[in-house]
């Protein structure tokens, strides 16, 4: 059984959604990042970067245990392990990976900065709020254009959508009205209706 180290955040929920979608059995270990549990010696042994999510799969490549951090790497690993949620053609696979990396390098870090400056910063920093909110809306525009051309970010529902969904689910946190981006709204509603997504979004309980 896979051990999942996670917390109630978008990066953690990417992995619980994927595990639910794949029907893989897993055990949840809640790492309370508000209390600093990510800095414990036992967790640093799993992720030297002190961030959730991470997994330990006793049935890794060659039948040996695999310990993995970085949500994008975990999603690719689980897609390779199961042969699911990534297109089977080389072209389709690279296209899905492109949108997965767009999430990892753009959506996650930028939306995260808006959340920080609007909800957690010890002082109000108008320049930072403006900068990251503007970039967030620009990224929504990119998503909306793509989703106006295709049903999902890749050519089919894939790890690219699974990575992006939990961040868009926090649209109220980054003060984006989904009605302004109708293609993102349609995509969001479609994915929200998947039972595995609802279960993954409820982790850790
Ligand atoms: N690039 C990493 C980011 C992971 C990340 O930022 N995790 C956050 C929660 S969403 C965390 O553990 N924060 C605790 C901290 O920064 O101390 C990934 O995608 O796995």
PDB file of C-alpha atoms and ligand atoms in Angstrom:
ATOM      1  CA  UNK A   1       0.000   0.000   0.000  1.00  0.00           C
ATOM      2  CA  UNK A   2       1.239   3.500  -0.871  1.00  0.00           C
ATOM      3  CA  UNK A   3       1.867   5.880   2.031  1.00  0.00           C
ATOM      4  CA  UNK A   4       0.786   9.458   1.233  1.00  0.00           C
ATOM      5  CA  UNK A   5       2.158  12.337   3.276  1.00  0.00           C
ATOM      6  CA  UNK A   6      -0.129  15.285   2.730  1.00  0.00           C
ATOM      7  CA  UNK A   7      -2.119  18.220   4.061  1.00  0.00           C
ATOM      8  CA  UNK A   8      -5.340  20.024   3.035  1.00  0.00           C
ATOM      9  CA  UNK A   9      -3.744  22.065   0.254  1.00  0.00           C
ATOM     10  CA  UNK A  10      -3.922  22.028  -3.561  1.00  0.00           C
ATOM     11  CA  UNK A  11      -0.515  20.351  -3.977  1.00  0.00           C
ATOM     12  CA  UNK A  12      -1.483  17.572  -1.569  1.00  0.00           C
ATOM     13  CA  UNK A  13      -4.877  17.073  -3.190  1.00  0.00           C
ATOM     14  CA  UNK A  14      -3.398  16.579  -6.644  1.00  0.00           C
ATOM     15  CA  UNK A  15      -1.970  13.298  -5.368  1.00  0.00           C
ATOM     16  CA  UNK A  16      -5.018  12.131  -3.396  1.00  0.00           C
ATOM     17  CA  UNK A  17      -7.195  12.798  -6.485  1.00  0.00           C
ATOM     18  CA  UNK A  18      -4.799  10.764  -8.660  1.00  0.00           C
ATOM     19  CA  UNK A  19      -4.692   7.878  -6.170  1.00  0.00           C
ATOM     20  CA  UNK A  20      -8.503   7.892  -6.022  1.00  0.00           C
ATOM     21  CA  UNK A  21      -8.806   8.076  -9.823  1.00  0.00           C
ATOM     22  CA  UNK A  22      -6.418   5.127 -10.219  1.00  0.00           C
ATOM     23  CA  UNK A  23      -8.145   3.111  -7.493  1.00  0.00           C
ATOM     24  CA  UNK A  24      -4.802   2.517  -5.781  1.00  0.00           C
ATOM     25  CA  UNK A  25      -4.991   1.681  -2.068  1.00  0.00           C
ATOM     26  CA  UNK A  26      -3.194   4.258   0.081  1.00  0.00           C
ATOM     27  CA  UNK A  27      -2.696   5.269   3.682  1.00  0.00           C
ATOM     28  CA  UNK A  28      -2.875   8.970   4.577  1.00  0.00           C
ATOM     29  CA  UNK A  29      -0.360  10.569   6.925  1.00  0.00           C
ATOM     30  CA  UNK A  30      -1.460  14.112   7.739  1.00  0.00           C
ATOM     31  CA  UNK A  31       1.535  16.467   8.012  1.00  0.00           C
ATOM     32  CA  UNK A  32       0.230  19.611   9.691  1.00  0.00           C
ATOM     33  CA  UNK A  33       2.268  22.303   7.926  1.00  0.00           C
ATOM     34  CA  UNK A  34       0.617  24.984  10.101  1.00  0.00           C
ATOM     35  CA  UNK A  35       2.271  23.369  13.116  1.00  0.00           C
ATOM     36  CA  UNK A  36       5.637  22.895  11.346  1.00  0.00           C
ATOM     37  CA  UNK A  37       5.446  19.099  11.165  1.00  0.00           C
ATOM     38  CA  UNK A  38       7.101  19.255   7.720  1.00  0.00           C
ATOM     39  CA  UNK A  39      10.358  20.126   9.525  1.00  0.00           C
ATOM     40  CA  UNK A  40      10.392  17.005  11.700  1.00  0.00           C
ATOM     41  CA  UNK A  41      13.374  14.692  11.307  1.00  0.00           C
ATOM     42  CA  UNK A  42      11.131  11.809  10.260  1.00  0.00           C
ATOM     43  CA  UNK A  43       9.503  13.845   7.462  1.00  0.00           C
ATOM     44  CA  UNK A  44      12.800  15.335   6.233  1.00  0.00           C
ATOM     45  CA  UNK A  45      13.959  11.738   5.734  1.00  0.00           C
ATOM     46  CA  UNK A  46      11.102  11.439   3.206  1.00  0.00           C
ATOM     47  CA  UNK A  47      11.330  14.916   1.667  1.00  0.00           C
ATOM     48  CA  UNK A  48      14.570  16.842   2.287  1.00  0.00           C
ATOM     49  CA  UNK A  49      12.710  19.947   1.009  1.00  0.00           C
ATOM     50  CA  UNK A  50      10.212  19.823   3.929  1.00  0.00           C
ATOM     51  CA  UNK A  51       7.074  20.168   1.823  1.00  0.00           C
ATOM     52  CA  UNK A  52       4.029  18.019   1.201  1.00  0.00           C
ATOM     53  CA  UNK A  53       3.107  15.956  -0.764  1.00  0.00           C
ATOM     54  CA  UNK A  54       5.366  12.926  -0.722  1.00  0.00           C
ATOM     55  CA  UNK A  55       4.724   9.222  -1.202  1.00  0.00           C
ATOM     56  CA  UNK A  56       6.423   5.983  -0.253  1.00  0.00           C
ATOM     57  CA  UNK A  57       5.540   3.066  -2.525  1.00  0.00           C
ATOM     58  CA  UNK A  58       6.841  -0.302  -1.265  1.00  0.00           C
ATOM     59  CA  UNK A  59       6.084  -1.710  -4.725  1.00  0.00           C
ATOM     60  CA  UNK A  60       8.214   0.719  -6.745  1.00  0.00           C
ATOM     61  CA  UNK A  61      10.273   0.065  -9.881  1.00  0.00           C
ATOM     62  CA  UNK A  62      12.102  -3.295  -9.749  1.00  0.00           C
ATOM     63  CA  UNK A  63       9.836  -4.249  -6.833  1.00  0.00           C
ATOM     64  CA  UNK A  64      11.825  -2.003  -4.501  1.00  0.00           C
ATOM     65  CA  UNK A  65      10.548   0.801  -2.299  1.00  0.00           C
ATOM     66  CA  UNK A  66      10.355   4.220  -3.975  1.00  0.00           C
ATOM     67  CA  UNK A  67      10.206   7.451  -1.978  1.00  0.00           C
ATOM     68  CA  UNK A  68       9.123  10.446  -4.051  1.00  0.00           C
ATOM     69  CA  UNK A  69       8.439  14.141  -3.488  1.00  0.00           C
ATOM     70  CA  UNK A  70       7.321  16.983  -5.838  1.00  0.00           C
ATOM     71  CA  UNK A  71       3.695  16.586  -6.858  1.00  0.00           C
ATOM     72  CA  UNK A  72       4.446  16.696 -10.603  1.00  0.00           C
ATOM     73  CA  UNK A  73       6.958  13.847 -10.310  1.00  0.00           C
ATOM     74  CA  UNK A  74       4.484  11.855  -8.210  1.00  0.00           C
ATOM     75  CA  UNK A  75       1.705  12.316 -10.787  1.00  0.00           C
ATOM     76  CA  UNK A  76       3.985  11.196 -13.635  1.00  0.00           C
ATOM     77  CA  UNK A  77       5.103   8.203 -11.568  1.00  0.00           C
ATOM     78  CA  UNK A  78       1.537   7.122 -10.798  1.00  0.00           C
ATOM     79  CA  UNK A  79       0.507   7.615 -14.440  1.00  0.00           C
ATOM     80  CA  UNK A  80       3.452   5.440 -15.548  1.00  0.00           C
ATOM     81  CA  UNK A  81       2.760   2.844 -12.843  1.00  0.00           C
ATOM     82  CA  UNK A  82      -0.892   2.428 -13.816  1.00  0.00           C
ATOM     83  CA  UNK A  83      -0.809   3.412 -17.487  1.00  0.00           C
ATOM     84  CA  UNK A  84      -3.686   5.798 -16.764  1.00  0.00           C
ATOM     85  CA  UNK A  85      -4.435   9.519 -17.073  1.00  0.00           C
ATOM     86  CA  UNK A  86      -1.803  10.236 -19.675  1.00  0.00           C
ATOM     87  CA  UNK A  87      -2.322   9.998 -23.436  1.00  0.00           C
ATOM     88  CA  UNK A  88      -0.787   6.900 -24.995  1.00  0.00           C
ATOM     89  CA  UNK A  89       0.723   8.586 -28.074  1.00  0.00           C
ATOM     90  CA  UNK A  90       4.095  10.340 -27.734  1.00  0.00           C
ATOM     91  CA  UNK A  91       2.626  13.597 -29.068  1.00  0.00           C
ATOM     92  CA  UNK A  92      -0.316  13.440 -26.681  1.00  0.00           C
ATOM     93  CA  UNK A  93       1.945  12.592 -23.745  1.00  0.00           C
ATOM     94  CA  UNK A  94       4.249  15.571 -24.329  1.00  0.00           C
ATOM     95  CA  UNK A  95       1.252  17.853 -24.744  1.00  0.00           C
ATOM     96  CA  UNK A  96      -0.160  16.714 -21.393  1.00  0.00           C
ATOM     97  CA  UNK A  97       3.287  17.091 -19.768  1.00  0.00           C
ATOM     98  CA  UNK A  98       3.515  20.613 -21.185  1.00  0.00           C
ATOM     99  CA  UNK A  99       0.295  21.593 -19.383  1.00  0.00           C
ATOM    100  CA  UNK A 100       1.401  19.766 -16.253  1.00  0.00           C
ATOM    101  CA  UNK A 101       4.606  21.857 -16.243  1.00  0.00           C
ATOM    102  CA  UNK A 102       2.538  24.993 -16.901  1.00  0.00           C
ATOM    103  CA  UNK A 103       0.733  24.183 -13.663  1.00  0.00           C
ATOM    104  CA  UNK A 104       3.929  23.372 -11.753  1.00  0.00           C
ATOM    105  CA  UNK A 105       5.862  26.428 -12.915  1.00  0.00           C
ATOM    106  CA  UNK A 106       3.047  28.969 -13.299  1.00  0.00           C
ATOM    107  CA  UNK A 107      -0.364  28.252 -11.808  1.00  0.00           C
ATOM    108  CA  UNK A 108       0.843  26.799  -8.488  1.00  0.00           C
ATOM    109  CA  UNK A 109       3.573  29.297  -7.593  1.00  0.00           C
ATOM    110  CA  UNK A 110       1.641  32.376  -8.767  1.00  0.00           C
ATOM    111  CA  UNK A 111      -1.761  31.524  -7.255  1.00  0.00           C
ATOM    112  CA  UNK A 112       0.149  30.572  -4.106  1.00  0.00           C
ATOM    113  CA  UNK A 113       1.697  34.041  -3.939  1.00  0.00           C
ATOM    114  CA  UNK A 114      -1.749  35.664  -4.219  1.00  0.00           C
ATOM    115  CA  UNK A 115      -2.999  33.462  -1.375  1.00  0.00           C
ATOM    116  CA  UNK A 116      -0.004  34.435   0.710  1.00  0.00           C
ATOM    117  CA  UNK A 117      -0.248  38.195   0.150  1.00  0.00           C
ATOM    118  CA  UNK A 118      -4.037  38.300   0.559  1.00  0.00           C
ATOM    119  CA  UNK A 119      -4.386  35.912   3.503  1.00  0.00           C
ATOM    120  CA  UNK A 120      -1.127  35.395   5.414  1.00  0.00           C
ATOM    121  CA  UNK A 121       1.275  38.317   4.917  1.00  0.00           C
ATOM    122  CA  UNK A 122       2.071  40.213   8.113  1.00  0.00           C
ATOM    123  CA  UNK A 123       1.684  43.511   6.264  1.00  0.00           C
ATOM    124  CA  UNK A 124      -0.325  44.654   3.238  1.00  0.00           C
ATOM    125  CA  UNK A 125       1.941  44.904   0.211  1.00  0.00           C
ATOM    126  CA  UNK A 126      -0.111  46.493  -2.625  1.00  0.00           C
ATOM    127  CA  UNK A 127       2.674  46.054  -5.204  1.00  0.00           C
ATOM    128  CA  UNK A 128       2.899  42.302  -4.573  1.00  0.00           C
ATOM    129  CA  UNK A 129      -0.883  41.871  -4.529  1.00  0.00           C
ATOM    130  CA  UNK A 130      -1.262  43.732  -7.818  1.00  0.00           C
ATOM    131  CA  UNK A 131       1.661  41.908  -9.439  1.00  0.00           C
ATOM    132  CA  UNK A 132       0.485  38.394  -8.560  1.00  0.00           C
ATOM    133  CA  UNK A 133      -3.232  39.056  -9.121  1.00  0.00           C
ATOM    134  CA  UNK A 134      -2.462  40.426 -12.595  1.00  0.00           C
ATOM    135  CA  UNK A 135      -0.371  37.382 -13.441  1.00  0.00           C
ATOM    136  CA  UNK A 136      -3.079  35.096 -12.039  1.00  0.00           C
ATOM    137  CA  UNK A 137      -5.699  36.617 -14.353  1.00  0.00           C
ATOM    138  CA  UNK A 138      -3.292  36.305 -17.272  1.00  0.00           C
ATOM    139  CA  UNK A 139      -2.822  32.596 -16.488  1.00  0.00           C
ATOM    140  CA  UNK A 140      -6.609  32.141 -16.311  1.00  0.00           C
ATOM    141  CA  UNK A 141      -6.760  33.736 -19.753  1.00  0.00           C
ATOM    142  CA  UNK A 142      -4.276  31.173 -21.081  1.00  0.00           C
ATOM    143  CA  UNK A 143      -6.290  28.330 -19.539  1.00  0.00           C
ATOM    144  CA  UNK A 144      -9.552  29.753 -20.878  1.00  0.00           C
ATOM    145  CA  UNK A 145      -8.202  30.015 -24.421  1.00  0.00           C
ATOM    146  CA  UNK A 146      -6.908  26.441 -24.340  1.00  0.00           C
ATOM    147  CA  UNK A 147     -10.138  25.107 -22.861  1.00  0.00           C
ATOM    148  CA  UNK A 148     -12.086  26.928 -25.550  1.00  0.00           C
ATOM    149  CA  UNK A 149     -10.268  24.714 -28.076  1.00  0.00           C
ATOM    150  CA  UNK A 150     -10.179  21.365 -26.239  1.00  0.00           C
ATOM    151  CA  UNK A 151     -12.282  19.675 -23.556  1.00  0.00           C
ATOM    152  CA  UNK A 152      -9.282  19.141 -21.286  1.00  0.00           C
ATOM    153  CA  UNK A 153      -5.784  20.605 -21.045  1.00  0.00           C
ATOM    154  CA  UNK A 154      -4.277  17.672 -22.896  1.00  0.00           C
ATOM    155  CA  UNK A 155      -6.106  15.713 -25.580  1.00  0.00           C
ATOM    156  CA  UNK A 156      -7.960  13.760 -22.855  1.00  0.00           C
ATOM    157  CA  UNK A 157      -8.528  14.020 -19.079  1.00  0.00           C
ATOM    158  CA  UNK A 158      -5.039  13.594 -17.628  1.00  0.00           C
ATOM    159  CA  UNK A 159      -2.555  14.414 -14.886  1.00  0.00           C
ATOM    160  CA  UNK A 160      -2.437  17.970 -16.297  1.00  0.00           C
ATOM    161  CA  UNK A 161      -6.093  18.493 -15.311  1.00  0.00           C
ATOM    162  CA  UNK A 162      -5.626  16.666 -12.017  1.00  0.00           C
ATOM    163  CA  UNK A 163      -2.735  19.016 -11.145  1.00  0.00           C
ATOM    164  CA  UNK A 164      -4.583  22.189 -12.096  1.00  0.00           C
ATOM    165  CA  UNK A 165      -8.045  21.459 -10.676  1.00  0.00           C
ATOM    166  CA  UNK A 166      -7.292  21.836  -6.930  1.00  0.00           C
ATOM    167  CA  UNK A 167      -5.694  25.243  -7.600  1.00  0.00           C
ATOM    168  CA  UNK A 168      -8.694  26.494  -9.585  1.00  0.00           C
ATOM    169  CA  UNK A 169     -10.884  25.138  -6.771  1.00  0.00           C
ATOM    170  CA  UNK A 170      -9.363  27.920  -4.658  1.00  0.00           C
ATOM    171  CA  UNK A 171     -10.525  30.620  -7.112  1.00  0.00           C
ATOM    172  CA  UNK A 172     -12.260  32.532  -4.318  1.00  0.00           C
ATOM    173  CA  UNK A 173      -8.959  32.695  -2.414  1.00  0.00           C
ATOM    174  CA  UNK A 174      -7.261  34.411  -5.368  1.00  0.00           C
ATOM    175  CA  UNK A 175     -10.371  36.525  -6.047  1.00  0.00           C
ATOM    176  CA  UNK A 176     -11.144  35.236  -9.528  1.00  0.00           C
ATOM    177  CA  UNK A 177     -14.790  34.933 -10.630  1.00  0.00           C
ATOM    178  CA  UNK A 178     -15.051  31.806 -12.764  1.00  0.00           C
ATOM    179  CA  UNK A 179     -17.890  33.473 -14.679  1.00  0.00           C
ATOM    180  CA  UNK A 180     -15.212  35.702 -16.276  1.00  0.00           C
ATOM    181  CA  UNK A 181     -13.598  32.572 -17.770  1.00  0.00           C
ATOM    182  CA  UNK A 182     -16.492  30.466 -19.162  1.00  0.00           C
ATOM    183  CA  UNK A 183     -14.315  27.688 -20.636  1.00  0.00           C
ATOM    184  CA  UNK A 184     -12.490  27.245 -17.327  1.00  0.00           C
ATOM    185  CA  UNK A 185     -15.904  27.188 -15.606  1.00  0.00           C
ATOM    186  CA  UNK A 186     -17.173  24.426 -17.929  1.00  0.00           C
ATOM    187  CA  UNK A 187     -13.983  22.388 -17.369  1.00  0.00           C
ATOM    188  CA  UNK A 188     -14.129  22.975 -13.603  1.00  0.00           C
ATOM    189  CA  UNK A 189     -17.762  21.813 -13.388  1.00  0.00           C
ATOM    190  CA  UNK A 190     -16.996  18.705 -15.479  1.00  0.00           C
ATOM    191  CA  UNK A 191     -14.101  17.670 -13.254  1.00  0.00           C
ATOM    192  CA  UNK A 192     -15.937  18.561 -10.024  1.00  0.00           C
ATOM    193  CA  UNK A 193     -18.606  16.013 -10.966  1.00  0.00           C
ATOM    194  CA  UNK A 194     -16.115  13.104 -10.895  1.00  0.00           C
ATOM    195  CA  UNK A 195     -16.640  11.049  -7.703  1.00  0.00           C
ATOM    196  CA  UNK A 196     -12.885  10.278  -7.400  1.00  0.00           C
ATOM    197  CA  UNK A 197     -12.132  14.001  -7.494  1.00  0.00           C
ATOM    198  CA  UNK A 198     -14.616  14.680  -4.689  1.00  0.00           C
ATOM    199  CA  UNK A 199     -13.026  11.912  -2.603  1.00  0.00           C
ATOM    200  CA  UNK A 200      -9.496  13.166  -3.288  1.00  0.00           C
ATOM    201  CA  UNK A 201     -10.455  16.737  -2.399  1.00  0.00           C
ATOM    202  CA  UNK A 202     -11.635  15.540   1.023  1.00  0.00           C
ATOM    203  CA  UNK A 203      -8.125  14.262   1.957  1.00  0.00           C
ATOM    204  CA  UNK A 204      -6.893  14.498   4.655  1.00  0.00           C
ATOM    205  CA  UNK A 205     -10.269  14.119   6.366  1.00  0.00           C
TER     206      UNK A 205
HETATM  207  N1  LIG B   1       6.638  22.131  -5.904  1.00  0.00           N
HETATM  208  C1  LIG B   1       6.145  21.448  -4.732  1.00  0.00           C
HETATM  209  C2  LIG B   1       5.476  22.447  -3.814  1.00  0.00           C
HETATM  210  C3  LIG B   1       5.026  21.805  -2.531  1.00  0.00           C
HETATM  211  C4  LIG B   1       4.509  22.845  -1.569  1.00  0.00           C
HETATM  212  O1  LIG B   1       4.721  24.059  -1.725  1.00  0.00           O
HETATM  213  N2  LIG B   1       3.838  22.359  -0.536  1.00  0.00           N
HETATM  214  C5  LIG B   1       3.330  23.262   0.488  1.00  0.00           C
HETATM  215  C6  LIG B   1       1.863  22.997   0.740  1.00  0.00           C
HETATM  216  S1  LIG B   1       0.883  23.223  -0.722  1.00  0.00           S
HETATM  217  C7  LIG B   1       4.078  23.029   1.786  1.00  0.00           C
HETATM  218  O2  LIG B   1       4.355  21.914   2.150  1.00  0.00           O
HETATM  219  N3  LIG B   1       4.393  24.116   2.497  1.00  0.00           N
HETATM  220  C8  LIG B   1       5.049  24.054   3.771  1.00  0.00           C
HETATM  221  C9  LIG B   1       6.199  25.024   3.861  1.00  0.00           C
HETATM  222  O3  LIG B   1       6.472  25.732   2.862  1.00  0.00           O
HETATM  223  O4  LIG B   1       6.824  25.065   4.915  1.00  0.00           O
HETATM  224  C10 LIG B   1       5.172  20.361  -5.167  1.00  0.00           C
HETATM  225  O5  LIG B   1       4.442  20.595  -6.131  1.00  0.00           O
HETATM  226  O6  LIG B   1       5.136  19.282  -4.543  1.00  0.00           O
END
